[in-house]
Amino acid sequence: MRAGCPSPFARFSASAIGTRETPWSTTEPVDVEYSGMEPTPLPARGLAEAYLYVVVTPCPACRRGFTRPCGGFDVQYQTTWSANLRVVCDDCGAEAAIAFTLGMEPAPFDVEDIRSVGNGESPSRIIDVGQWLTLHSLFAAQSEAEHNASRKRRLNLLANLCVAEALLFYDDPGNDLPPSGALFTDASRERFRSFPQYFSQARLRSLQERLPRATPSEAAPKRSPLSTPKPSEDA
């Protein structure tokens, strides 16, 4: 991580992001300077999903490294809720700000709290099926190395949740593989072409069976909104 750009999620990012390999990507790096705002706001279901998008998305400049947050989210309300997050690439050092639109007023989040991640109803529009499986692997690997029983359980619950989010893309009970629309990143499409068995619905359900399930209290959604003031309608 570059000096002067500490991650507000150090416990998660130091063990998961900083040591992982680029998943499945063979895209050649782009020789460009990259700085500024991503041109199109990304539709995130919450701040946790926006953060996880950063975890599994290659740097837009070099396509080789991965980015880390620089500080926290800048949450704003102007007819709709939005959030910006400044990031820096570990590999090439390019900086950018990624803009997200949010469907509702965001609540504070802890990326290790399953109540903050996903909604269990409709699939993500910014994290595809392959990326959710990458996140499952990251959380499962962290859990394997974790000695604290409570945190180990939280990480396993998150690994299970990521599989559940991946399964939301499987819209045909008679098809063991996801539809083409579930693979909207080059890395996931490449992985699917090379190893379609990795995406087997039966394999994912087997993964779920080996992971703990959340109790009703663990899965209860968070209701507390952020303290960001919402402008009055007359403003």
PDB file of C-alpha atoms in Angstrom:
ATOM      1  CA  MET A   1       0.000   0.000   0.000  1.00  0.00           C
ATOM      2  CA  ARG A   2       1.283   3.438  -0.788  1.00  0.00           C
ATOM      3  CA  ALA A   3       2.301   5.698   2.058  1.00  0.00           C
ATOM      4  CA  GLY A   4      -0.355   8.141   3.139  1.00  0.00           C
ATOM      5  CA  CYS A   5      -3.200   5.934   1.927  1.00  0.00           C
ATOM      6  CA  PRO A   6      -4.199   3.759   4.886  1.00  0.00           C
ATOM      7  CA  SER A   7      -7.081   1.345   4.464  1.00  0.00           C
ATOM      8  CA  PRO A   8     -10.013   1.802   6.867  1.00  0.00           C
ATOM      9  CA  PHE A   9     -10.535  -1.971   6.530  1.00  0.00           C
ATOM     10  CA  ALA A  10      -7.008  -3.041   7.499  1.00  0.00           C
ATOM     11  CA  ARG A  11      -7.970  -6.269   9.262  1.00  0.00           C
ATOM     12  CA  PHE A  12      -9.759  -7.558   6.181  1.00  0.00           C
ATOM     13  CA  SER A  13      -7.577  -6.115   3.466  1.00  0.00           C
ATOM     14  CA  ALA A  14      -4.192  -6.887   4.983  1.00  0.00           C
ATOM     15  CA  SER A  15      -4.858 -10.611   5.125  1.00  0.00           C
ATOM     16  CA  ALA A  16      -7.032 -11.052   2.049  1.00  0.00           C
ATOM     17  CA  ILE A  17      -6.269  -8.398  -0.526  1.00  0.00           C
ATOM     18  CA  GLY A  18      -2.575  -7.896   0.030  1.00  0.00           C
ATOM     19  CA  THR A  19      -1.679 -11.578  -0.368  1.00  0.00           C
ATOM     20  CA  ARG A  20      -3.994 -12.779  -3.107  1.00  0.00           C
ATOM     21  CA  GLU A  21      -3.041 -13.460  -6.669  1.00  0.00           C
ATOM     22  CA  THR A  22      -4.860 -11.853  -9.571  1.00  0.00           C
ATOM     23  CA  PRO A  23      -7.739 -14.292 -10.115  1.00  0.00           C
ATOM     24  CA  TRP A  24      -7.978 -15.823 -13.583  1.00  0.00           C
ATOM     25  CA  SER A  25      -6.963 -12.711 -15.502  1.00  0.00           C
ATOM     26  CA  THR A  26      -4.494 -12.754 -18.399  1.00  0.00           C
ATOM     27  CA  THR A  27      -5.428  -9.342 -19.770  1.00  0.00           C
ATOM     28  CA  GLU A  28      -2.405  -7.355 -20.889  1.00  0.00           C
ATOM     29  CA  PRO A  29      -1.822  -4.124 -18.922  1.00  0.00           C
ATOM     30  CA  VAL A  30      -2.854  -0.851 -20.513  1.00  0.00           C
ATOM     31  CA  ASP A  31      -0.090   1.723 -20.863  1.00  0.00           C
ATOM     32  CA  VAL A  32      -2.020   4.783 -19.687  1.00  0.00           C
ATOM     33  CA  GLU A  33      -2.060   7.315 -16.936  1.00  0.00           C
ATOM     34  CA  TYR A  34      -5.263   6.910 -14.958  1.00  0.00           C
ATOM     35  CA  SER A  35      -6.611   9.475 -12.566  1.00  0.00           C
ATOM     36  CA  GLY A  36     -10.045  10.807 -11.875  1.00  0.00           C
ATOM     37  CA  MET A  37     -13.611   9.572 -11.507  1.00  0.00           C
ATOM     38  CA  GLU A  38     -15.014   6.415 -13.043  1.00  0.00           C
ATOM     39  CA  PRO A  39     -17.375   7.782 -15.745  1.00  0.00           C
ATOM     40  CA  THR A  40     -20.511   5.791 -14.871  1.00  0.00           C
ATOM     41  CA  PRO A  41     -21.802   5.375 -11.308  1.00  0.00           C
ATOM     42  CA  LEU A  42     -22.103   1.702 -10.401  1.00  0.00           C
ATOM     43  CA  PRO A  43     -25.397   0.451  -8.908  1.00  0.00           C
ATOM     44  CA  ALA A  44     -24.467  -1.026  -5.521  1.00  0.00           C
ATOM     45  CA  ARG A  45     -26.982  -2.489  -3.062  1.00  0.00           C
ATOM     46  CA  GLY A  46     -25.032  -0.999  -0.164  1.00  0.00           C
ATOM     47  CA  LEU A  47     -21.628   0.189   0.997  1.00  0.00           C
ATOM     48  CA  ALA A  48     -20.400  -3.323   1.786  1.00  0.00           C
ATOM     49  CA  GLU A  49     -21.109  -4.487  -1.766  1.00  0.00           C
ATOM     50  CA  ALA A  50     -19.369  -1.383  -3.113  1.00  0.00           C
ATOM     51  CA  TYR A  51     -16.319  -2.210  -1.013  1.00  0.00           C
ATOM     52  CA  LEU A  52     -16.326  -5.875  -2.091  1.00  0.00           C
ATOM     53  CA  TYR A  53     -16.487  -4.708  -5.705  1.00  0.00           C
ATOM     54  CA  VAL A  54     -13.167  -2.950  -5.131  1.00  0.00           C
ATOM     55  CA  VAL A  55     -11.720  -6.132  -3.577  1.00  0.00           C
ATOM     56  CA  VAL A  56     -12.308  -8.277  -6.676  1.00  0.00           C
ATOM     57  CA  THR A  57     -12.014  -5.798  -9.552  1.00  0.00           C
ATOM     58  CA  PRO A  58      -8.636  -5.241 -11.264  1.00  0.00           C
ATOM     59  CA  CYS A  59      -7.188  -1.770 -11.561  1.00  0.00           C
ATOM     60  CA  PRO A  60      -8.765   0.023 -14.569  1.00  0.00           C
ATOM     61  CA  ALA A  61      -5.376   1.412 -15.577  1.00  0.00           C
ATOM     62  CA  CYS A  62      -2.992  -1.548 -15.577  1.00  0.00           C
ATOM     63  CA  ARG A  63      -5.447  -4.476 -15.417  1.00  0.00           C
ATOM     64  CA  ARG A  64      -2.752  -6.221 -13.416  1.00  0.00           C
ATOM     65  CA  GLY A  65      -3.015  -5.072  -9.816  1.00  0.00           C
ATOM     66  CA  PHE A  66      -5.926  -4.507  -7.476  1.00  0.00           C
ATOM     67  CA  THR A  67      -6.970  -1.317  -5.777  1.00  0.00           C
ATOM     68  CA  ARG A  68      -7.272  -0.415  -2.112  1.00  0.00           C
ATOM     69  CA  PRO A  69      -9.511   2.236  -0.532  1.00  0.00           C
ATOM     70  CA  CYS A  70      -7.939   5.521   0.544  1.00  0.00           C
ATOM     71  CA  GLY A  71     -10.067   6.620   3.475  1.00  0.00           C
ATOM     72  CA  GLY A  72     -13.799   6.069   3.785  1.00  0.00           C
ATOM     73  CA  PHE A  73     -16.839   6.529   1.599  1.00  0.00           C
ATOM     74  CA  ASP A  74     -18.020  10.016   0.716  1.00  0.00           C
ATOM     75  CA  VAL A  75     -21.802   9.543   0.984  1.00  0.00           C
ATOM     76  CA  GLN A  76     -24.082  12.188  -0.546  1.00  0.00           C
ATOM     77  CA  TYR A  77     -27.773  12.741  -1.208  1.00  0.00           C
ATOM     78  CA  GLN A  78     -28.985  14.671  -4.267  1.00  0.00           C
ATOM     79  CA  THR A  79     -32.427  13.265  -5.182  1.00  0.00           C
ATOM     80  CA  THR A  80     -30.847   9.807  -4.706  1.00  0.00           C
ATOM     81  CA  TRP A  81     -28.155   8.370  -2.447  1.00  0.00           C
ATOM     82  CA  SER A  82     -24.645   7.962  -3.820  1.00  0.00           C
ATOM     83  CA  ALA A  83     -21.156   7.256  -2.549  1.00  0.00           C
ATOM     84  CA  ASN A  84     -17.649   7.890  -3.863  1.00  0.00           C
ATOM     85  CA  LEU A  85     -14.586   5.926  -2.814  1.00  0.00           C
ATOM     86  CA  ARG A  86     -11.023   6.958  -3.659  1.00  0.00           C
ATOM     87  CA  VAL A  87      -8.742   4.014  -4.444  1.00  0.00           C
ATOM     88  CA  VAL A  88      -5.107   3.382  -5.350  1.00  0.00           C
ATOM     89  CA  CYS A  89      -3.602   0.432  -7.234  1.00  0.00           C
ATOM     90  CA  ASP A  90      -1.057  -1.648  -5.336  1.00  0.00           C
ATOM     91  CA  ASP A  91       0.785  -2.470  -8.535  1.00  0.00           C
ATOM     92  CA  CYS A  92       0.982   0.607 -10.780  1.00  0.00           C
ATOM     93  CA  GLY A  93       0.083   3.306  -8.234  1.00  0.00           C
ATOM     94  CA  ALA A  94      -2.756   4.780 -10.319  1.00  0.00           C
ATOM     95  CA  GLU A  95      -5.414   6.592  -8.300  1.00  0.00           C
ATOM     96  CA  ALA A  96      -9.085   6.991  -9.079  1.00  0.00           C
ATOM     97  CA  ALA A  97     -12.420   7.722  -7.451  1.00  0.00           C
ATOM     98  CA  ILE A  98     -15.170   5.165  -8.030  1.00  0.00           C
ATOM     99  CA  ALA A  99     -18.763   6.405  -7.930  1.00  0.00           C
ATOM    100  CA  PHE A 100     -21.662   4.235  -6.752  1.00  0.00           C
ATOM    101  CA  THR A 101     -25.394   4.794  -6.743  1.00  0.00           C
ATOM    102  CA  LEU A 102     -27.270   3.337  -3.776  1.00  0.00           C
ATOM    103  CA  GLY A 103     -30.837   2.118  -3.827  1.00  0.00           C
ATOM    104  CA  MET A 104     -31.593   3.428  -0.347  1.00  0.00           C
ATOM    105  CA  GLU A 105     -30.104   5.365   2.520  1.00  0.00           C
ATOM    106  CA  PRO A 106     -26.971   3.390   3.445  1.00  0.00           C
ATOM    107  CA  ALA A 107     -26.379   1.958   6.902  1.00  0.00           C
ATOM    108  CA  PRO A 108     -22.975   1.736   8.601  1.00  0.00           C
ATOM    109  CA  PHE A 109     -21.289  -1.501   7.606  1.00  0.00           C
ATOM    110  CA  ASP A 110     -18.712  -4.000   8.762  1.00  0.00           C
ATOM    111  CA  VAL A 111     -17.448  -6.105   5.876  1.00  0.00           C
ATOM    112  CA  GLU A 112     -17.279  -9.087   8.255  1.00  0.00           C
ATOM    113  CA  ASP A 113     -20.938  -8.736   9.254  1.00  0.00           C
ATOM    114  CA  ILE A 114     -23.241 -10.764   6.995  1.00  0.00           C
ATOM    115  CA  ARG A 115     -26.093  -8.329   7.701  1.00  0.00           C
ATOM    116  CA  SER A 116     -24.167  -5.720   5.691  1.00  0.00           C
ATOM    117  CA  VAL A 117     -23.534  -7.798   2.567  1.00  0.00           C
ATOM    118  CA  GLY A 118     -26.028  -8.651  -0.190  1.00  0.00           C
ATOM    119  CA  ASN A 119     -29.783  -8.824   0.054  1.00  0.00           C
ATOM    120  CA  GLY A 120     -30.546 -12.440  -0.797  1.00  0.00           C
ATOM    121  CA  GLU A 121     -33.318 -11.459  -3.239  1.00  0.00           C
ATOM    122  CA  SER A 122     -31.854 -10.358  -6.560  1.00  0.00           C
ATOM    123  CA  PRO A 123     -28.356 -10.841  -7.992  1.00  0.00           C
ATOM    124  CA  SER A 124     -25.736  -8.144  -7.857  1.00  0.00           C
ATOM    125  CA  ARG A 125     -25.353  -5.863 -10.852  1.00  0.00           C
ATOM    126  CA  ILE A 126     -21.668  -5.098 -10.190  1.00  0.00           C
ATOM    127  CA  ILE A 127     -20.189  -8.354  -8.792  1.00  0.00           C
ATOM    128  CA  ASP A 128     -20.681 -11.340 -11.083  1.00  0.00           C
ATOM    129  CA  VAL A 129     -21.007 -15.030 -10.259  1.00  0.00           C
ATOM    130  CA  GLY A 130     -17.283 -15.694 -10.648  1.00  0.00           C
ATOM    131  CA  GLN A 131     -16.320 -12.777  -8.431  1.00  0.00           C
ATOM    132  CA  TRP A 132     -18.671 -13.963  -5.660  1.00  0.00           C
ATOM    133  CA  LEU A 133     -16.898 -17.322  -5.833  1.00  0.00           C
ATOM    134  CA  THR A 134     -13.550 -15.537  -5.539  1.00  0.00           C
ATOM    135  CA  LEU A 135     -14.861 -13.763  -2.436  1.00  0.00           C
ATOM    136  CA  HIS A 136     -15.997 -17.127  -1.040  1.00  0.00           C
ATOM    137  CA  SER A 137     -12.452 -18.429  -1.468  1.00  0.00           C
ATOM    138  CA  LEU A 138     -10.956 -15.343   0.205  1.00  0.00           C
ATOM    139  CA  PHE A 139     -13.205 -15.591   3.262  1.00  0.00           C
ATOM    140  CA  ALA A 140     -12.782 -19.380   3.487  1.00  0.00           C
ATOM    141  CA  ALA A 141      -8.992 -19.046   3.392  1.00  0.00           C
ATOM    142  CA  GLN A 142      -9.102 -16.400   6.121  1.00  0.00           C
ATOM    143  CA  SER A 143     -11.293 -18.649   8.241  1.00  0.00           C
ATOM    144  CA  GLU A 144      -8.896 -21.555   7.814  1.00  0.00           C
ATOM    145  CA  ALA A 145      -6.062 -19.455   9.258  1.00  0.00           C
ATOM    146  CA  GLU A 146      -8.152 -17.840  12.024  1.00  0.00           C
ATOM    147  CA  HIS A 147      -7.753 -19.119  15.622  1.00  0.00           C
ATOM    148  CA  ASN A 148     -10.455 -17.018  17.260  1.00  0.00           C
ATOM    149  CA  ALA A 149     -13.630 -19.133  17.218  1.00  0.00           C
ATOM    150  CA  SER A 150     -16.028 -16.193  16.985  1.00  0.00           C
ATOM    151  CA  ARG A 151     -14.256 -14.560  14.054  1.00  0.00           C
ATOM    152  CA  LYS A 152     -13.768 -17.937  12.350  1.00  0.00           C
ATOM    153  CA  ARG A 153     -17.544 -18.397  12.437  1.00  0.00           C
ATOM    154  CA  ARG A 154     -18.151 -14.900  11.016  1.00  0.00           C
ATOM    155  CA  LEU A 155     -15.769 -15.579   8.141  1.00  0.00           C
ATOM    156  CA  ASN A 156     -17.399 -18.942   7.395  1.00  0.00           C
ATOM    157  CA  LEU A 157     -20.822 -17.279   7.417  1.00  0.00           C
ATOM    158  CA  LEU A 158     -19.528 -14.729   4.916  1.00  0.00           C
ATOM    159  CA  ALA A 159     -18.098 -17.512   2.741  1.00  0.00           C
ATOM    160  CA  ASN A 160     -21.543 -19.150   2.775  1.00  0.00           C
ATOM    161  CA  LEU A 161     -23.220 -15.838   1.945  1.00  0.00           C
ATOM    162  CA  CYS A 162     -20.946 -15.343  -1.056  1.00  0.00           C
ATOM    163  CA  VAL A 163     -21.977 -18.755  -2.411  1.00  0.00           C
ATOM    164  CA  ALA A 164     -25.627 -17.817  -1.843  1.00  0.00           C
ATOM    165  CA  GLU A 165     -25.067 -14.566  -3.773  1.00  0.00           C
ATOM    166  CA  ALA A 166     -23.501 -16.559  -6.629  1.00  0.00           C
ATOM    167  CA  LEU A 167     -26.479 -18.933  -6.699  1.00  0.00           C
ATOM    168  CA  LEU A 168     -28.872 -16.008  -7.238  1.00  0.00           C
ATOM    169  CA  PHE A 169     -27.659 -15.925 -10.847  1.00  0.00           C
ATOM    170  CA  TYR A 170     -28.838 -19.482 -11.592  1.00  0.00           C
ATOM    171  CA  ASP A 171     -32.288 -18.855 -13.031  1.00  0.00           C
ATOM    172  CA  ASP A 172     -32.889 -22.293 -14.619  1.00  0.00           C
ATOM    173  CA  PRO A 173     -33.288 -25.203 -12.150  1.00  0.00           C
ATOM    174  CA  GLY A 174     -32.662 -27.617 -15.011  1.00  0.00           C
ATOM    175  CA  ASN A 175     -29.289 -26.097 -15.941  1.00  0.00           C
ATOM    176  CA  ASP A 176     -26.303 -26.872 -13.739  1.00  0.00           C
ATOM    177  CA  LEU A 177     -24.377 -23.896 -15.150  1.00  0.00           C
ATOM    178  CA  PRO A 178     -25.088 -20.149 -14.894  1.00  0.00           C
ATOM    179  CA  PRO A 179     -26.509 -18.166 -17.829  1.00  0.00           C
ATOM    180  CA  SER A 180     -24.100 -16.133 -19.933  1.00  0.00           C
ATOM    181  CA  GLY A 181     -25.460 -12.917 -18.406  1.00  0.00           C
ATOM    182  CA  ALA A 182     -24.112 -13.979 -15.016  1.00  0.00           C
ATOM    183  CA  LEU A 183     -20.552 -13.626 -16.316  1.00  0.00           C
ATOM    184  CA  PHE A 184     -19.959  -9.943 -16.973  1.00  0.00           C
ATOM    185  CA  THR A 185     -16.211  -9.728 -16.341  1.00  0.00           C
ATOM    186  CA  ASP A 186     -13.475 -10.944 -18.673  1.00  0.00           C
ATOM    187  CA  ALA A 187     -11.838 -12.919 -15.877  1.00  0.00           C
ATOM    188  CA  SER A 188     -15.020 -14.846 -15.067  1.00  0.00           C
ATOM    189  CA  ARG A 189     -15.747 -15.592 -18.716  1.00  0.00           C
ATOM    190  CA  GLU A 190     -12.201 -16.844 -19.178  1.00  0.00           C
ATOM    191  CA  ARG A 191     -12.493 -19.048 -16.095  1.00  0.00           C
ATOM    192  CA  PHE A 192     -15.835 -20.408 -17.297  1.00  0.00           C
ATOM    193  CA  ARG A 193     -14.379 -21.352 -20.693  1.00  0.00           C
ATOM    194  CA  SER A 194     -11.435 -23.147 -19.091  1.00  0.00           C
ATOM    195  CA  PHE A 195     -13.118 -24.703 -16.053  1.00  0.00           C
ATOM    196  CA  PRO A 196     -16.921 -24.818 -16.422  1.00  0.00           C
ATOM    197  CA  GLN A 197     -17.104 -27.383 -13.621  1.00  0.00           C
ATOM    198  CA  TYR A 198     -16.018 -24.658 -11.197  1.00  0.00           C
ATOM    199  CA  PHE A 199     -19.422 -23.014 -11.779  1.00  0.00           C
ATOM    200  CA  SER A 200     -21.468 -26.193 -11.316  1.00  0.00           C
ATOM    201  CA  GLN A 201     -24.608 -25.405  -9.312  1.00  0.00           C
ATOM    202  CA  ALA A 202     -24.335 -28.824  -7.662  1.00  0.00           C
ATOM    203  CA  ARG A 203     -20.774 -27.986  -6.557  1.00  0.00           C
ATOM    204  CA  LEU A 204     -21.880 -24.675  -5.065  1.00  0.00           C
ATOM    205  CA  ARG A 205     -24.719 -26.291  -3.116  1.00  0.00           C
ATOM    206  CA  SER A 206     -22.239 -28.868  -1.819  1.00  0.00           C
ATOM    207  CA  LEU A 207     -20.016 -26.001  -0.642  1.00  0.00           C
ATOM    208  CA  GLN A 208     -22.968 -24.502   1.216  1.00  0.00           C
ATOM    209  CA  GLU A 209     -23.708 -27.767   2.991  1.00  0.00           C
ATOM    210  CA  ARG A 210     -20.204 -27.780   4.474  1.00  0.00           C
ATOM    211  CA  LEU A 211     -20.479 -24.224   5.801  1.00  0.00           C
ATOM    212  CA  PRO A 212     -22.417 -22.996   8.885  1.00  0.00           C
ATOM    213  CA  ARG A 213     -25.776 -21.278   8.479  1.00  0.00           C
ATOM    214  CA  ALA A 214     -26.621 -18.005  10.167  1.00  0.00           C
ATOM    215  CA  THR A 215     -29.047 -17.932  13.061  1.00  0.00           C
ATOM    216  CA  PRO A 216     -32.050 -15.563  12.741  1.00  0.00           C
ATOM    217  CA  SER A 217     -30.332 -12.994  14.975  1.00  0.00           C
ATOM    218  CA  GLU A 218     -27.103 -13.185  12.954  1.00  0.00           C
ATOM    219  CA  ALA A 219     -28.977 -12.693   9.697  1.00  0.00           C
ATOM    220  CA  ALA A 220     -31.342  -9.908  10.856  1.00  0.00           C
ATOM    221  CA  PRO A 221     -30.847  -6.904   8.572  1.00  0.00           C
ATOM    222  CA  LYS A 222     -29.297  -3.744   9.926  1.00  0.00           C
ATOM    223  CA  ARG A 223     -31.753  -0.857  10.125  1.00  0.00           C
ATOM    224  CA  SER A 224     -29.639   1.964  11.538  1.00  0.00           C
ATOM    225  CA  PRO A 225     -28.929   4.600   8.849  1.00  0.00           C
ATOM    226  CA  LEU A 226     -25.777   6.634   8.533  1.00  0.00           C
ATOM    227  CA  SER A 227     -25.652   9.987  10.262  1.00  0.00           C
ATOM    228  CA  THR A 228     -25.266  11.738   6.897  1.00  0.00           C
ATOM    229  CA  PRO A 229     -27.871  14.526   6.920  1.00  0.00           C
ATOM    230  CA  LYS A 230     -30.471  14.311   4.161  1.00  0.00           C
ATOM    231  CA  PRO A 231     -31.334  17.715   2.692  1.00  0.00           C
ATOM    232  CA  SER A 232     -34.870  18.919   3.148  1.00  0.00           C
ATOM    233  CA  GLU A 233     -37.163  18.869   0.124  1.00  0.00           C
ATOM    234  CA  ASP A 234     -37.179  22.665   0.170  1.00  0.00           C
ATOM    235  CA  ALA A 235     -33.413  22.954  -0.061  1.00  0.00           C
TER     236      ALA A 235
END
